[in-house]
Short mmCIF file of C-alpha atoms and ligand atoms in Angstrom, two decimals:
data_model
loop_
_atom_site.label_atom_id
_atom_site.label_comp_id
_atom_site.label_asym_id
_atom_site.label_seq_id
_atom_site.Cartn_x
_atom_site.Cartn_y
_atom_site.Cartn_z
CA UNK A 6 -4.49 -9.93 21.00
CA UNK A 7 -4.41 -8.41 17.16
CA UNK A 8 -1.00 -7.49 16.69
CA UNK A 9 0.47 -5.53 13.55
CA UNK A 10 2.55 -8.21 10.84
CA UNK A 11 6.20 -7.31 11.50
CA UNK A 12 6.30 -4.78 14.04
CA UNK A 13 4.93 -2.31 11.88
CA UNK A 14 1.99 -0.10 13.76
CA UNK A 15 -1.56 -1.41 13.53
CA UNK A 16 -2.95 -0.04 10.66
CA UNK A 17 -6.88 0.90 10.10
CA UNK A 18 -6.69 -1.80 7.23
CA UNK A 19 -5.47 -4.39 9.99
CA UNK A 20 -8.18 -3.57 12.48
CA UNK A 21 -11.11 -3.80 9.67
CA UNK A 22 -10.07 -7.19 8.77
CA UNK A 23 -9.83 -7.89 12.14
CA UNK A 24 -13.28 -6.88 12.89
CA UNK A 25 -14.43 -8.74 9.62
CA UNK A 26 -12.74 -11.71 10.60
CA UNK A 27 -14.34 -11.10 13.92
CA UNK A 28 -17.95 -11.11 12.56
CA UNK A 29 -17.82 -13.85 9.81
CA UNK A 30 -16.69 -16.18 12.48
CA UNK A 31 -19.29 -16.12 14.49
CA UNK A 32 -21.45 -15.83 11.78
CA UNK A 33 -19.83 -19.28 10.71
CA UNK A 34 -19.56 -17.54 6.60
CA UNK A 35 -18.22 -20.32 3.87
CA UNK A 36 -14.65 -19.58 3.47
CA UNK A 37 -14.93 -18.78 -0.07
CA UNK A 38 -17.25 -15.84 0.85
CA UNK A 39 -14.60 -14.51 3.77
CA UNK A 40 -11.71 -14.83 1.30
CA UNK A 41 -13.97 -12.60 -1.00
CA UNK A 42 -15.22 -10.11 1.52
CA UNK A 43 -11.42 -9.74 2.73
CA UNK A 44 -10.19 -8.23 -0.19
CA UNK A 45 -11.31 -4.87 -2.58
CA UNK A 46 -12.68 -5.36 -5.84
CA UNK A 47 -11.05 -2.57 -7.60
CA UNK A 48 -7.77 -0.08 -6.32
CA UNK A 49 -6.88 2.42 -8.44
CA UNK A 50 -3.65 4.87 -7.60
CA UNK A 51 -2.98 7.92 -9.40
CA UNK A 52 0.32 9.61 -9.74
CA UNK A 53 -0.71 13.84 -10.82
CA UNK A 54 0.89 17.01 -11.60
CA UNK A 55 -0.68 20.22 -10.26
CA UNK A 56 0.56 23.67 -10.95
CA UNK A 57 1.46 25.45 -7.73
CA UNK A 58 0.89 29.40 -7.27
CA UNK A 59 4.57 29.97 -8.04
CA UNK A 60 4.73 28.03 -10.94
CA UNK A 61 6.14 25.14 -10.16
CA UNK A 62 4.71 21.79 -10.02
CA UNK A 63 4.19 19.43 -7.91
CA UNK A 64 3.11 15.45 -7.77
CA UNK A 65 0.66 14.27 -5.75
CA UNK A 66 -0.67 10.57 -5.09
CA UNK A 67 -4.19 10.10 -4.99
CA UNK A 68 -6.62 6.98 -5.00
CA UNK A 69 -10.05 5.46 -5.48
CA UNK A 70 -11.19 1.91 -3.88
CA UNK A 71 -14.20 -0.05 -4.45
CA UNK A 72 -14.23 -2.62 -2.09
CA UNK A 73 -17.78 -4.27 -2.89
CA UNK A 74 -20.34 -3.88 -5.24
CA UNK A 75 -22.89 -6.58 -4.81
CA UNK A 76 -25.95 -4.37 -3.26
CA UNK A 77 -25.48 -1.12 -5.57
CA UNK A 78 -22.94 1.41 -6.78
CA UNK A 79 -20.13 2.26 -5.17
CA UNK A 80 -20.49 4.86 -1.70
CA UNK A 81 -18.01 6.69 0.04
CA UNK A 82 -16.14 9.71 1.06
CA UNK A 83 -13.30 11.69 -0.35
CA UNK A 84 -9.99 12.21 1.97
CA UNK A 85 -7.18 14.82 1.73
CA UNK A 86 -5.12 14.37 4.71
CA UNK A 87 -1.12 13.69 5.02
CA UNK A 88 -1.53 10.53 5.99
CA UNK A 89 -4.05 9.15 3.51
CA UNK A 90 -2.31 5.92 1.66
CA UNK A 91 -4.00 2.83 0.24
CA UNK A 92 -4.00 0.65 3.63
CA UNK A 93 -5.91 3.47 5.12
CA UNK A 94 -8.02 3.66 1.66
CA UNK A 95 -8.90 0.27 1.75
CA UNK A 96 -9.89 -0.04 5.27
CA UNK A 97 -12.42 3.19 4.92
CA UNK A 98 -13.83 1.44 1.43
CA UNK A 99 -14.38 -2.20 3.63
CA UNK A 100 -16.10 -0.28 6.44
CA UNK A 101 -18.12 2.06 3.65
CA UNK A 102 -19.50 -1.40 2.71
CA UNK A 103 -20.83 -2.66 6.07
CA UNK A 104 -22.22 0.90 6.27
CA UNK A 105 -24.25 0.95 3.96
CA UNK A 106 -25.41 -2.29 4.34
CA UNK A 107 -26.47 -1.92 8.24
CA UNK A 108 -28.47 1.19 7.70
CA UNK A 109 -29.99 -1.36 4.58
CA UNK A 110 -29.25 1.59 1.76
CA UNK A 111 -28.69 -0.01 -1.61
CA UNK A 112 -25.08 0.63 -1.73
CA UNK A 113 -21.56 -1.08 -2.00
CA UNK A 114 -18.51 0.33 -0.30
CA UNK A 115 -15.73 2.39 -1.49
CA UNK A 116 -13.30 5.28 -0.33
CA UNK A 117 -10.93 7.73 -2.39
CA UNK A 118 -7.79 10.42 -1.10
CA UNK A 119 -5.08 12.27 -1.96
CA UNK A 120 -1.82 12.69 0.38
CA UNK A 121 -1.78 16.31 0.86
CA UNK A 122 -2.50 18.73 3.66
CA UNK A 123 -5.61 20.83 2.20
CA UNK A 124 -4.82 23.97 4.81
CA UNK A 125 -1.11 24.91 3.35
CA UNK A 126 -3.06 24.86 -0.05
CA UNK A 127 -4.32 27.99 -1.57
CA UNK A 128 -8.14 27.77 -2.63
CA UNK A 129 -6.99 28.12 -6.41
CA UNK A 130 -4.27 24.66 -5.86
CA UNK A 131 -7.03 23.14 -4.14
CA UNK A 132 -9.31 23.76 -6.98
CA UNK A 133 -6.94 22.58 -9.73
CA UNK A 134 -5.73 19.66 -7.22
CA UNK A 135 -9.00 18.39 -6.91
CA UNK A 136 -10.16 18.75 -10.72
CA UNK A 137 -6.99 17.33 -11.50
CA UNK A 138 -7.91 14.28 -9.09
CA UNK A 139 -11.13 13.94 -10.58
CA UNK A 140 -10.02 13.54 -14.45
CA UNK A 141 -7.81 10.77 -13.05
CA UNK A 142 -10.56 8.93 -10.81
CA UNK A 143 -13.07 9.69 -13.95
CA UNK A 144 -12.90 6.02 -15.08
CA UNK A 145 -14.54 4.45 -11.85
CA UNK A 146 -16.91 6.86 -10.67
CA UNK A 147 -19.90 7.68 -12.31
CA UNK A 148 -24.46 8.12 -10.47
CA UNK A 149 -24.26 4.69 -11.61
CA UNK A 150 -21.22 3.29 -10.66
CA UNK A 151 -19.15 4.78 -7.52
CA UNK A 152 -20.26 8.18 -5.49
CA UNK A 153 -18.08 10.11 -3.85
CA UNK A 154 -18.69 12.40 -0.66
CA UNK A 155 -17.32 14.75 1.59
CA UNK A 156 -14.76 13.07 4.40
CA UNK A 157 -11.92 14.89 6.40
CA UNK A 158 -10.09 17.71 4.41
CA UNK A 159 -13.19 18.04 1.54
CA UNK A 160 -16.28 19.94 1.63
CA UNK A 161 -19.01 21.00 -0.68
CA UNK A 162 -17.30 23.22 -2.16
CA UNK A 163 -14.66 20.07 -3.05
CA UNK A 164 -17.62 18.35 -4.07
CA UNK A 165 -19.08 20.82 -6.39
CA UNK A 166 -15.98 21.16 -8.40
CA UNK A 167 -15.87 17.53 -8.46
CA UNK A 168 -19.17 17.64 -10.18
CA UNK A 169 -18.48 20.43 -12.50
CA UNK A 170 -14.91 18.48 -13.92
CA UNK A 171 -17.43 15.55 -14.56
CA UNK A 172 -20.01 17.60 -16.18
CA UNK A 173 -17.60 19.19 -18.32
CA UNK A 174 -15.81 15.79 -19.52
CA UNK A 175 -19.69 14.69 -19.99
CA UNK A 176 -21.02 17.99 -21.97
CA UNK A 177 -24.20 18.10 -19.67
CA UNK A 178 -24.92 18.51 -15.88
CA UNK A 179 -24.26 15.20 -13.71
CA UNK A 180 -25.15 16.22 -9.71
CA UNK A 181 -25.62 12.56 -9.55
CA UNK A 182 -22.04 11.82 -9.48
CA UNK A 183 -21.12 13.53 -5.83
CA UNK A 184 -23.14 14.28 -2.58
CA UNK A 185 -22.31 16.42 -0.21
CA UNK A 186 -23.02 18.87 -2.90
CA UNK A 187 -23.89 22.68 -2.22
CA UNK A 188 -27.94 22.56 -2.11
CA UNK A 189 -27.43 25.50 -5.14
CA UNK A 190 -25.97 22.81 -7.63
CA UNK A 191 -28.31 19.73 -6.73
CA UNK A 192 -27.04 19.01 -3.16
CA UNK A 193 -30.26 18.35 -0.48
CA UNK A 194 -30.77 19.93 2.60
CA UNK A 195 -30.06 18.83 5.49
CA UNK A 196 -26.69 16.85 4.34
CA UNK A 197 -23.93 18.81 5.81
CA UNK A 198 -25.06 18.26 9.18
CA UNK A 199 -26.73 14.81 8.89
CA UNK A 200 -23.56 12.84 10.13
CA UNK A 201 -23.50 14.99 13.60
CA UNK A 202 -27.15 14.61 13.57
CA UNK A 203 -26.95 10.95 12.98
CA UNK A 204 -24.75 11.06 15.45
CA UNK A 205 -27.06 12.56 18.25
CA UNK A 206 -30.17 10.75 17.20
CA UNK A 207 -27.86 7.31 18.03
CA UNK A 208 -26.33 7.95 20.90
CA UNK A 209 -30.06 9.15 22.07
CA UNK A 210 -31.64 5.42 21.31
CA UNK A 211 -28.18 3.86 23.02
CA UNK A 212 -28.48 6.15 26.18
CA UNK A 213 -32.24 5.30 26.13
CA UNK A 214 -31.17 1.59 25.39
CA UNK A 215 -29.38 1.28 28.62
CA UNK A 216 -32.18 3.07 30.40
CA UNK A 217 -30.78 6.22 30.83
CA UNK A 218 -31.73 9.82 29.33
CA UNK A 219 -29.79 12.01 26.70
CA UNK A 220 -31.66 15.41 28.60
CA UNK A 221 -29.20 17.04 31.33
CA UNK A 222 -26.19 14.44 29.76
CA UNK A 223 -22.54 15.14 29.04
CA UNK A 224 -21.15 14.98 26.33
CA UNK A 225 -17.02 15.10 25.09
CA UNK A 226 -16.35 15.35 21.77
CA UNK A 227 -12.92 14.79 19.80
CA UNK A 228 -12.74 16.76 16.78
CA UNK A 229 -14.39 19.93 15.33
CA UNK A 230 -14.73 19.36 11.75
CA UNK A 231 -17.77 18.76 10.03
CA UNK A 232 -19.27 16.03 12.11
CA UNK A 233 -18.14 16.98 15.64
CA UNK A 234 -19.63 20.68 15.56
CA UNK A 235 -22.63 19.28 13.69
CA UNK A 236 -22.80 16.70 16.68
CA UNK A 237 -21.89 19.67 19.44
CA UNK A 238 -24.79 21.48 17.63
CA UNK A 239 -27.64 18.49 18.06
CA UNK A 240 -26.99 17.22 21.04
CA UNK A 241 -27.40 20.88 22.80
CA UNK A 242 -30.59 20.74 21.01
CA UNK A 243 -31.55 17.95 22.20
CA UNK A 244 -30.88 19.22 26.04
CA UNK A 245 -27.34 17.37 26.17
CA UNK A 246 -24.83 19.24 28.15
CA UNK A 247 -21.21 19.62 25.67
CA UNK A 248 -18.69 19.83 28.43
CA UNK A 249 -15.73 19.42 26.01
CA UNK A 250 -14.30 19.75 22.36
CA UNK A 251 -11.03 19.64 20.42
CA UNK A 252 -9.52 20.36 17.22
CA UNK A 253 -5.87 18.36 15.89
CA UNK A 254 -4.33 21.59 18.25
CA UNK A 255 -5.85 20.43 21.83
CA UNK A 256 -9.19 21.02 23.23
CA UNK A 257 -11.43 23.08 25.78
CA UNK A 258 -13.07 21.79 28.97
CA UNK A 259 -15.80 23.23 30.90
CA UNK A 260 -18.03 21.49 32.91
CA UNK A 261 -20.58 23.72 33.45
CA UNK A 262 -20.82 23.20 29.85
CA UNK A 263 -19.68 25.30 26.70
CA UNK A 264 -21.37 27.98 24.96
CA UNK A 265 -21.11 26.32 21.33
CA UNK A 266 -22.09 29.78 19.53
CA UNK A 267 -19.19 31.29 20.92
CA UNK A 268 -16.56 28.56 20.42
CA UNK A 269 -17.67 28.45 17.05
CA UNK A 270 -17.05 31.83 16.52
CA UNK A 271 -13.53 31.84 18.22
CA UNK A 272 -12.63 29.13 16.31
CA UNK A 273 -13.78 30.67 13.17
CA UNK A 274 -11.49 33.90 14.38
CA UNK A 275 -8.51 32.07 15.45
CA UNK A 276 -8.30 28.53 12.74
CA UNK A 277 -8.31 27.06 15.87
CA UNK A 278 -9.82 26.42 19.92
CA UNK A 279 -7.07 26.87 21.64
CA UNK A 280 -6.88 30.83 23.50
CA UNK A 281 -10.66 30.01 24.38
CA UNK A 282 -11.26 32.19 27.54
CA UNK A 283 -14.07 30.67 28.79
CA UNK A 284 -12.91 27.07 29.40
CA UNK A 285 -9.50 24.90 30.41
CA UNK A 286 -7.05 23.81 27.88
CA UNK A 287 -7.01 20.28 27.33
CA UNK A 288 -4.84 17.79 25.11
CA UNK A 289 -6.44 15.55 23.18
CA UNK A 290 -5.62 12.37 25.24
CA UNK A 291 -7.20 14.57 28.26
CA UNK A 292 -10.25 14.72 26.33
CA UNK A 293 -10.20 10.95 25.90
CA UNK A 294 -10.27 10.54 29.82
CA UNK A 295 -12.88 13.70 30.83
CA UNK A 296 -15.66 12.15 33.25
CA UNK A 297 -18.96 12.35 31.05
CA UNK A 298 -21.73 10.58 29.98
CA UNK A 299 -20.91 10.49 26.20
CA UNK A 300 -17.58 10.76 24.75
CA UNK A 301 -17.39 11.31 20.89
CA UNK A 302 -14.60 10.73 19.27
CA UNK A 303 -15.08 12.65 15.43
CA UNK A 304 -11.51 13.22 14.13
CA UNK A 305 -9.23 10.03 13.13
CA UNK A 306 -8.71 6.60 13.42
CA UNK A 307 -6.82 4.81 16.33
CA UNK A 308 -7.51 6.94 18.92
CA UNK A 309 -8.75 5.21 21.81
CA UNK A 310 -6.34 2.31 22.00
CA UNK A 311 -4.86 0.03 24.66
CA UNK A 312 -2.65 2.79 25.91
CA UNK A 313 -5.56 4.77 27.11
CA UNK A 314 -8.36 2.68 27.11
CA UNK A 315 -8.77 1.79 30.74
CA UNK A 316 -9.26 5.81 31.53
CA UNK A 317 -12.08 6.47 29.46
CA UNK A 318 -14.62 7.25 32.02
CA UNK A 319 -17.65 7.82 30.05
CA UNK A 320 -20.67 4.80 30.29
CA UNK A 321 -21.01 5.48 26.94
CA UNK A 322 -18.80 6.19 23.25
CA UNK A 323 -20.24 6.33 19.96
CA UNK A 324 -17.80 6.81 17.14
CA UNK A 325 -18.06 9.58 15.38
CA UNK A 326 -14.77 8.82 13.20
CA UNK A 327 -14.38 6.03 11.14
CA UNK A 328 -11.96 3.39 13.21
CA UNK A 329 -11.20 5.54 16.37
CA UNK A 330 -11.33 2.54 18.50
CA UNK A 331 -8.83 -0.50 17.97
CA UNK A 332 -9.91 -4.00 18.69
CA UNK A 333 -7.73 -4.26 21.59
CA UNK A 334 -9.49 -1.29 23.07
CA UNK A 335 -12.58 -2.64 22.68
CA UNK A 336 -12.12 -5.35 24.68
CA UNK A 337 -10.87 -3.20 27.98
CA UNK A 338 -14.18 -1.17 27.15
CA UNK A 339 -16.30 -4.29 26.81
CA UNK A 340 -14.79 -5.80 29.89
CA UNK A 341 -15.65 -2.06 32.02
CA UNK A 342 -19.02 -2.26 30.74
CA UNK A 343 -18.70 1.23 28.44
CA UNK A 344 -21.52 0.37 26.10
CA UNK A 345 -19.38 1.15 22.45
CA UNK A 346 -21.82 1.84 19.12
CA UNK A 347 -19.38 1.46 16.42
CA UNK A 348 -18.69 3.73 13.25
CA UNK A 349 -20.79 1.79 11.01
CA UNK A 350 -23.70 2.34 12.78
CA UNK A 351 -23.19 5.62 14.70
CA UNK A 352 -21.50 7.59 11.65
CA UNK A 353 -24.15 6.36 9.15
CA UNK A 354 -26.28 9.24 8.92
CA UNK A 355 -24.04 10.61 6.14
CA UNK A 356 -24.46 8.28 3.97
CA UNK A 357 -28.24 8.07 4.51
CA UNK A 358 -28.47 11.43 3.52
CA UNK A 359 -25.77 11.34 0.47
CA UNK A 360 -28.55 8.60 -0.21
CA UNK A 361 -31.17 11.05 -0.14
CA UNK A 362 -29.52 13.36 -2.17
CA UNK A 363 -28.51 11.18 -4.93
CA UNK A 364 -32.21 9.41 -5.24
CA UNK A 365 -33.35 13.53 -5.45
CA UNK A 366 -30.74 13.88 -8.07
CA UNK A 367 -31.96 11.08 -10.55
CA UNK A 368 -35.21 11.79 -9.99
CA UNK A 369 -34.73 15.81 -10.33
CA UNK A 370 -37.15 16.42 -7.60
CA UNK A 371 -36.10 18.06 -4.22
CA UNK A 372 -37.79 17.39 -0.82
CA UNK A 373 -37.95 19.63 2.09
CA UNK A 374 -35.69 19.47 4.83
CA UNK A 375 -38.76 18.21 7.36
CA UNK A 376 -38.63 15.25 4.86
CA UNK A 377 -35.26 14.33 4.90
CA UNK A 378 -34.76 14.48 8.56
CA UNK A 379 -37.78 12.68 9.12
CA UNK A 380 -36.54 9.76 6.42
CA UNK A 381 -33.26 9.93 8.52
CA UNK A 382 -34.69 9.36 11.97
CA UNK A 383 -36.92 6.20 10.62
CA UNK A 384 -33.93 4.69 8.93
CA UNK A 385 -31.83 5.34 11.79
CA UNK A 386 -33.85 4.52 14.71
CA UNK A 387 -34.71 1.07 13.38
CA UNK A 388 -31.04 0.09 12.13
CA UNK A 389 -30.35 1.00 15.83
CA UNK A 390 -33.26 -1.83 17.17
CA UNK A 391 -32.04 -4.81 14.71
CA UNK A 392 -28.25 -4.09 15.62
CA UNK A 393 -29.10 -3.69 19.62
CA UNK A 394 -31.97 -6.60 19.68
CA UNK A 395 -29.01 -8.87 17.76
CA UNK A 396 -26.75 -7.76 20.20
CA UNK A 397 -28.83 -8.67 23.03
CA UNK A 398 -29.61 -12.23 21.27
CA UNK A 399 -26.20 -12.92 20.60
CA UNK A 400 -25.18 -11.74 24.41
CA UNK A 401 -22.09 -9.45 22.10
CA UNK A 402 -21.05 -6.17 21.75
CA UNK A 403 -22.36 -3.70 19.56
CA UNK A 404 -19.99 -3.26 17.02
CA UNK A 405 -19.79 -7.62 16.71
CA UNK A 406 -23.82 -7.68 16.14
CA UNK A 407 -23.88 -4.51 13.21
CA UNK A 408 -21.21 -6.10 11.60
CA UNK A 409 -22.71 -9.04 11.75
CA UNK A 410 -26.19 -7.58 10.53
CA UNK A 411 -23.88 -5.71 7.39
CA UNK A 412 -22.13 -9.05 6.32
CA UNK A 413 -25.23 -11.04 6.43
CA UNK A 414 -26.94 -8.80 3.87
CA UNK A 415 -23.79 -8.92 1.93
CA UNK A 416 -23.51 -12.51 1.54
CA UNK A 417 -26.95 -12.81 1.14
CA UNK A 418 -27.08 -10.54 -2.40
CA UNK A 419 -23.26 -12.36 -3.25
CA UNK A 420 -25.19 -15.51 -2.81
CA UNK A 421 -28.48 -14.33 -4.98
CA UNK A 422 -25.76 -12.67 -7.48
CA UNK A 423 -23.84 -15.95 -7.93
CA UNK A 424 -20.42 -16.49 -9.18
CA UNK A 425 -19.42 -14.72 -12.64
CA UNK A 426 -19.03 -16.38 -15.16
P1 NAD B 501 -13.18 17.44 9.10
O1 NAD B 501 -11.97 17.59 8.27
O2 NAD B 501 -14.35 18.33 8.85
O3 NAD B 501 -12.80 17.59 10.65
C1 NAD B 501 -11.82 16.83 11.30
C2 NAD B 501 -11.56 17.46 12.65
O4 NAD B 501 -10.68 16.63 13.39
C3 NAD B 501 -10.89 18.82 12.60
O5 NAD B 501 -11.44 19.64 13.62
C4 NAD B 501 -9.43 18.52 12.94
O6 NAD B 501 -8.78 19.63 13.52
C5 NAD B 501 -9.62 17.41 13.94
N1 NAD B 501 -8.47 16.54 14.09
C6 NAD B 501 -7.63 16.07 13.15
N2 NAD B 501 -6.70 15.27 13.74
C7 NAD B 501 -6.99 15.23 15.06
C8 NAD B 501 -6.45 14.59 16.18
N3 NAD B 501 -5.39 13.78 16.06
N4 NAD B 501 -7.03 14.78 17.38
C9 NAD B 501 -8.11 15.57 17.50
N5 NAD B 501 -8.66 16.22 16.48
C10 NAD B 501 -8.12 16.05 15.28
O7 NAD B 501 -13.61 15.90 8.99
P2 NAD B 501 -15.04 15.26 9.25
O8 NAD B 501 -15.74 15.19 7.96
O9 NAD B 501 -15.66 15.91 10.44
O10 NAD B 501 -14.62 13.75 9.60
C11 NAD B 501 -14.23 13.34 10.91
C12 NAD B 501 -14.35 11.83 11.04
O11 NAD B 501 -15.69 11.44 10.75
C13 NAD B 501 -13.48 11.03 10.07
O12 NAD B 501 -13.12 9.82 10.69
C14 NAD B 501 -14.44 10.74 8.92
O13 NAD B 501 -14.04 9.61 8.15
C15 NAD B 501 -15.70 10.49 9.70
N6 NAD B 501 -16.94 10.64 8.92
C16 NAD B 501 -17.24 11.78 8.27
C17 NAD B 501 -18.44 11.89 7.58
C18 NAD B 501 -18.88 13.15 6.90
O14 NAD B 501 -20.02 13.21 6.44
N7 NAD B 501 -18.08 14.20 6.84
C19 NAD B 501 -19.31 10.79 7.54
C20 NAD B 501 -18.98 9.64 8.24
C21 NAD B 501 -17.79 9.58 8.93
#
């Protein structure tokens, strides 16, 4: 059983090297390689003032991490959350790398944050914060060198300052630098709700997978944010049933299903689910436990642990979130036969798009959205057959066969690359 290094809590870093180790075990990986792949290439912490509304001013701690760089520029989100420090940095940089290497995009991994709670901000502290942030991370990221994206607590609106502090440091117009961008300042269509759609076109091939169909299913989803309504939103178009949702407050259950329009709306009202008249109040951990077909979780890591593992009751859970299910959950789910399809793999449709985007960017030359979705199913739908054929071949779980797919092509272009000098 993974336990945490001196009684401290299991932290996301612990269960990514975990599920590394995991992977390049059974993939029998020279030890020189695993020592490699365990660590990040590059951290970089910044320490920033930022003038409040009232004049004072206040520090803040941010940070970029490139964990690996050996198939392409550095990929991945930015974070502004209270909890956000460098274990939990590094871990979403490390899983940014398999990522993008099990959908096959020419990416390496990386993640940034800043420690701060986005909602007590006003929009003009959140606009200096972040290009404050941005000055600092200037040095690393770069179209050629490290992306950033949206992730919890940033939007496009984050990303299009983001863009504009690089531009202006540059003298000339970079989109290339961010996805996730507004579609007005380079962004593509289709990107803000590619992760929820990635989302639904996944669990679709898993449910099919074990035989079964995603019409007349139901589905429970943690979190409302960007991927979880984006997620509520495709799989009611794609005849799913969404019986429940939740926000960091609690969550609404109905299962007769949930009218998404209007939870949208009273969410949009209220900041928040809770008061919704047309369905029970739920707690998060309630949601964990709902009987459904499909249980989403789309908010944080470390949700479904060993704690609450054995009453998750759906036959199927395909992770939204980045880390929501620890290693010692996985097991109980494995052993219960819940079919798991892991972050890397389920979540990816984000960065296939941010892909998108960022090839339209260089090239200056915009596709429809018919294009991009139709890019994002092909890529999608046949990183789901290589993980699940692997999985069947290696008689493992899901998340054991994509990472091993992801550290494969790794090693393979760290091999080609060679050692420097
Ligand atoms: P977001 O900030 O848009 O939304 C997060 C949602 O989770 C909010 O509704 C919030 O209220 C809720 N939440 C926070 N803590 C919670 C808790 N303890 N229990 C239940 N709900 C809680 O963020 P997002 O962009 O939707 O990201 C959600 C997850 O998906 C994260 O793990 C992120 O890393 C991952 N992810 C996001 C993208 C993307 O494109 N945005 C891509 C891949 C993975």
């Amino acid at each position: 059983m993974l336990t945490a290094p001196a009684q401290r809590p299991l932290s996301a870093y612990d269960v990514a090297l975990a599920q590394f180790d995991a992977a390049a075990a059974r993939l029998g990986l020279e030890d020189d390689l695993r020592q490699h792949l365990r660590q990040t290439k590059r951290e970089l912490t910044v320490h920033f003032p930022v003038r409040m509304d009232d004049g004072s001013v206040r520090m803040f701690v941010g940070y970029r991490i490139q964990h690996n760089l050996a198939r392409g520029p550095a990929k991945g989100g930015i974070r502004y959350h209270p909890a956000v420090d460098l274990d939990e940095v590094r871990a979403l940089a490390m899983w940014m790398t398999w990522k993008c290497a099990v959908v096959n995009i020419p990416y390496g991994g990386a993640k940034g944050g800043v420690a701060v709670d986005p909602k007590r901000l006003s929009l003009g502290e959140l606009e200096r914060l972040t290009r404050r942030y941005a000055s600092e991370i200037a040095l690393l990221i770069g179209p050629e060198s490290d992306i950033p994206a949206p992730d919890v607590g940033t939007n496009d609106q984050v990303m299009a300052w983001i863009m504009d502090t690089i531009s202006m440091h540059k003298g000339y117009s970079v989109p290339g630098v961010v996805t996730g961008k507004p579609v007005a300042v380079g962004g593509t269509l289709g990107r803000r709700e590619a992760t929820g759609r990635g989302v639904a076109i996944i669990a679709r091939e898993a449910m099919r997978f074990k035989g079964l169909s995603l019409q007349g299913a139901t589905v429970a989803i943690q979190g409302a944010g960007n991927v979880g309504l984006h997620a509520a939103q495709c799989f009611t178009q794609m005849g799913a049933r969404l019986v429940a949702i939740s926000d960091s407050v609690g969550g609404l259950y109905n299962p007769h299903g949930l009218d998404l329009p209007s939870v949208q709306a009273w969410k949009q009202t209220h900041g928040q689910l809770q008061g919704f008249p047309h369905a029970e109040a739920i707690t998060n951990d309630d949601l964990l436990a709902l009987p459904c077909d499909i249980l989403v979780p789309a908010a944080m890591e470390n949700q479904i642990t060993g704690r609450n593992a054995d009453r998750v009751k759906a036959r199927l859970v395909v992770e939204g979130a980045n880390g929501p299910t620890t290693p010692e959950a996985d097991a109980i789910l494995r052993e219960r036969g819940v079919l798991v399809v892991p972050d890397i793999l389920a979540n990816a449709g984000g960065v296939v798009v941010s892909y998108f985007e960022w090839v339209q960017d260089l090239q200056f030359y915009f596709w429809d959205l018919e294009e991009v979705n139709r890019n994002l199913e092909r890529i999608l739908v046949r990183a789901f057959g290589e993980v699940a054929s692997l999985a069947e071949r290696e008689k493992s779980d899901m998340r054991l066969a994509a990472y091993m797919v992801a550290i494969r092509r790794v090693a393979d272009a760290m091999r080609l690359r060679g050692l420097f000098p």
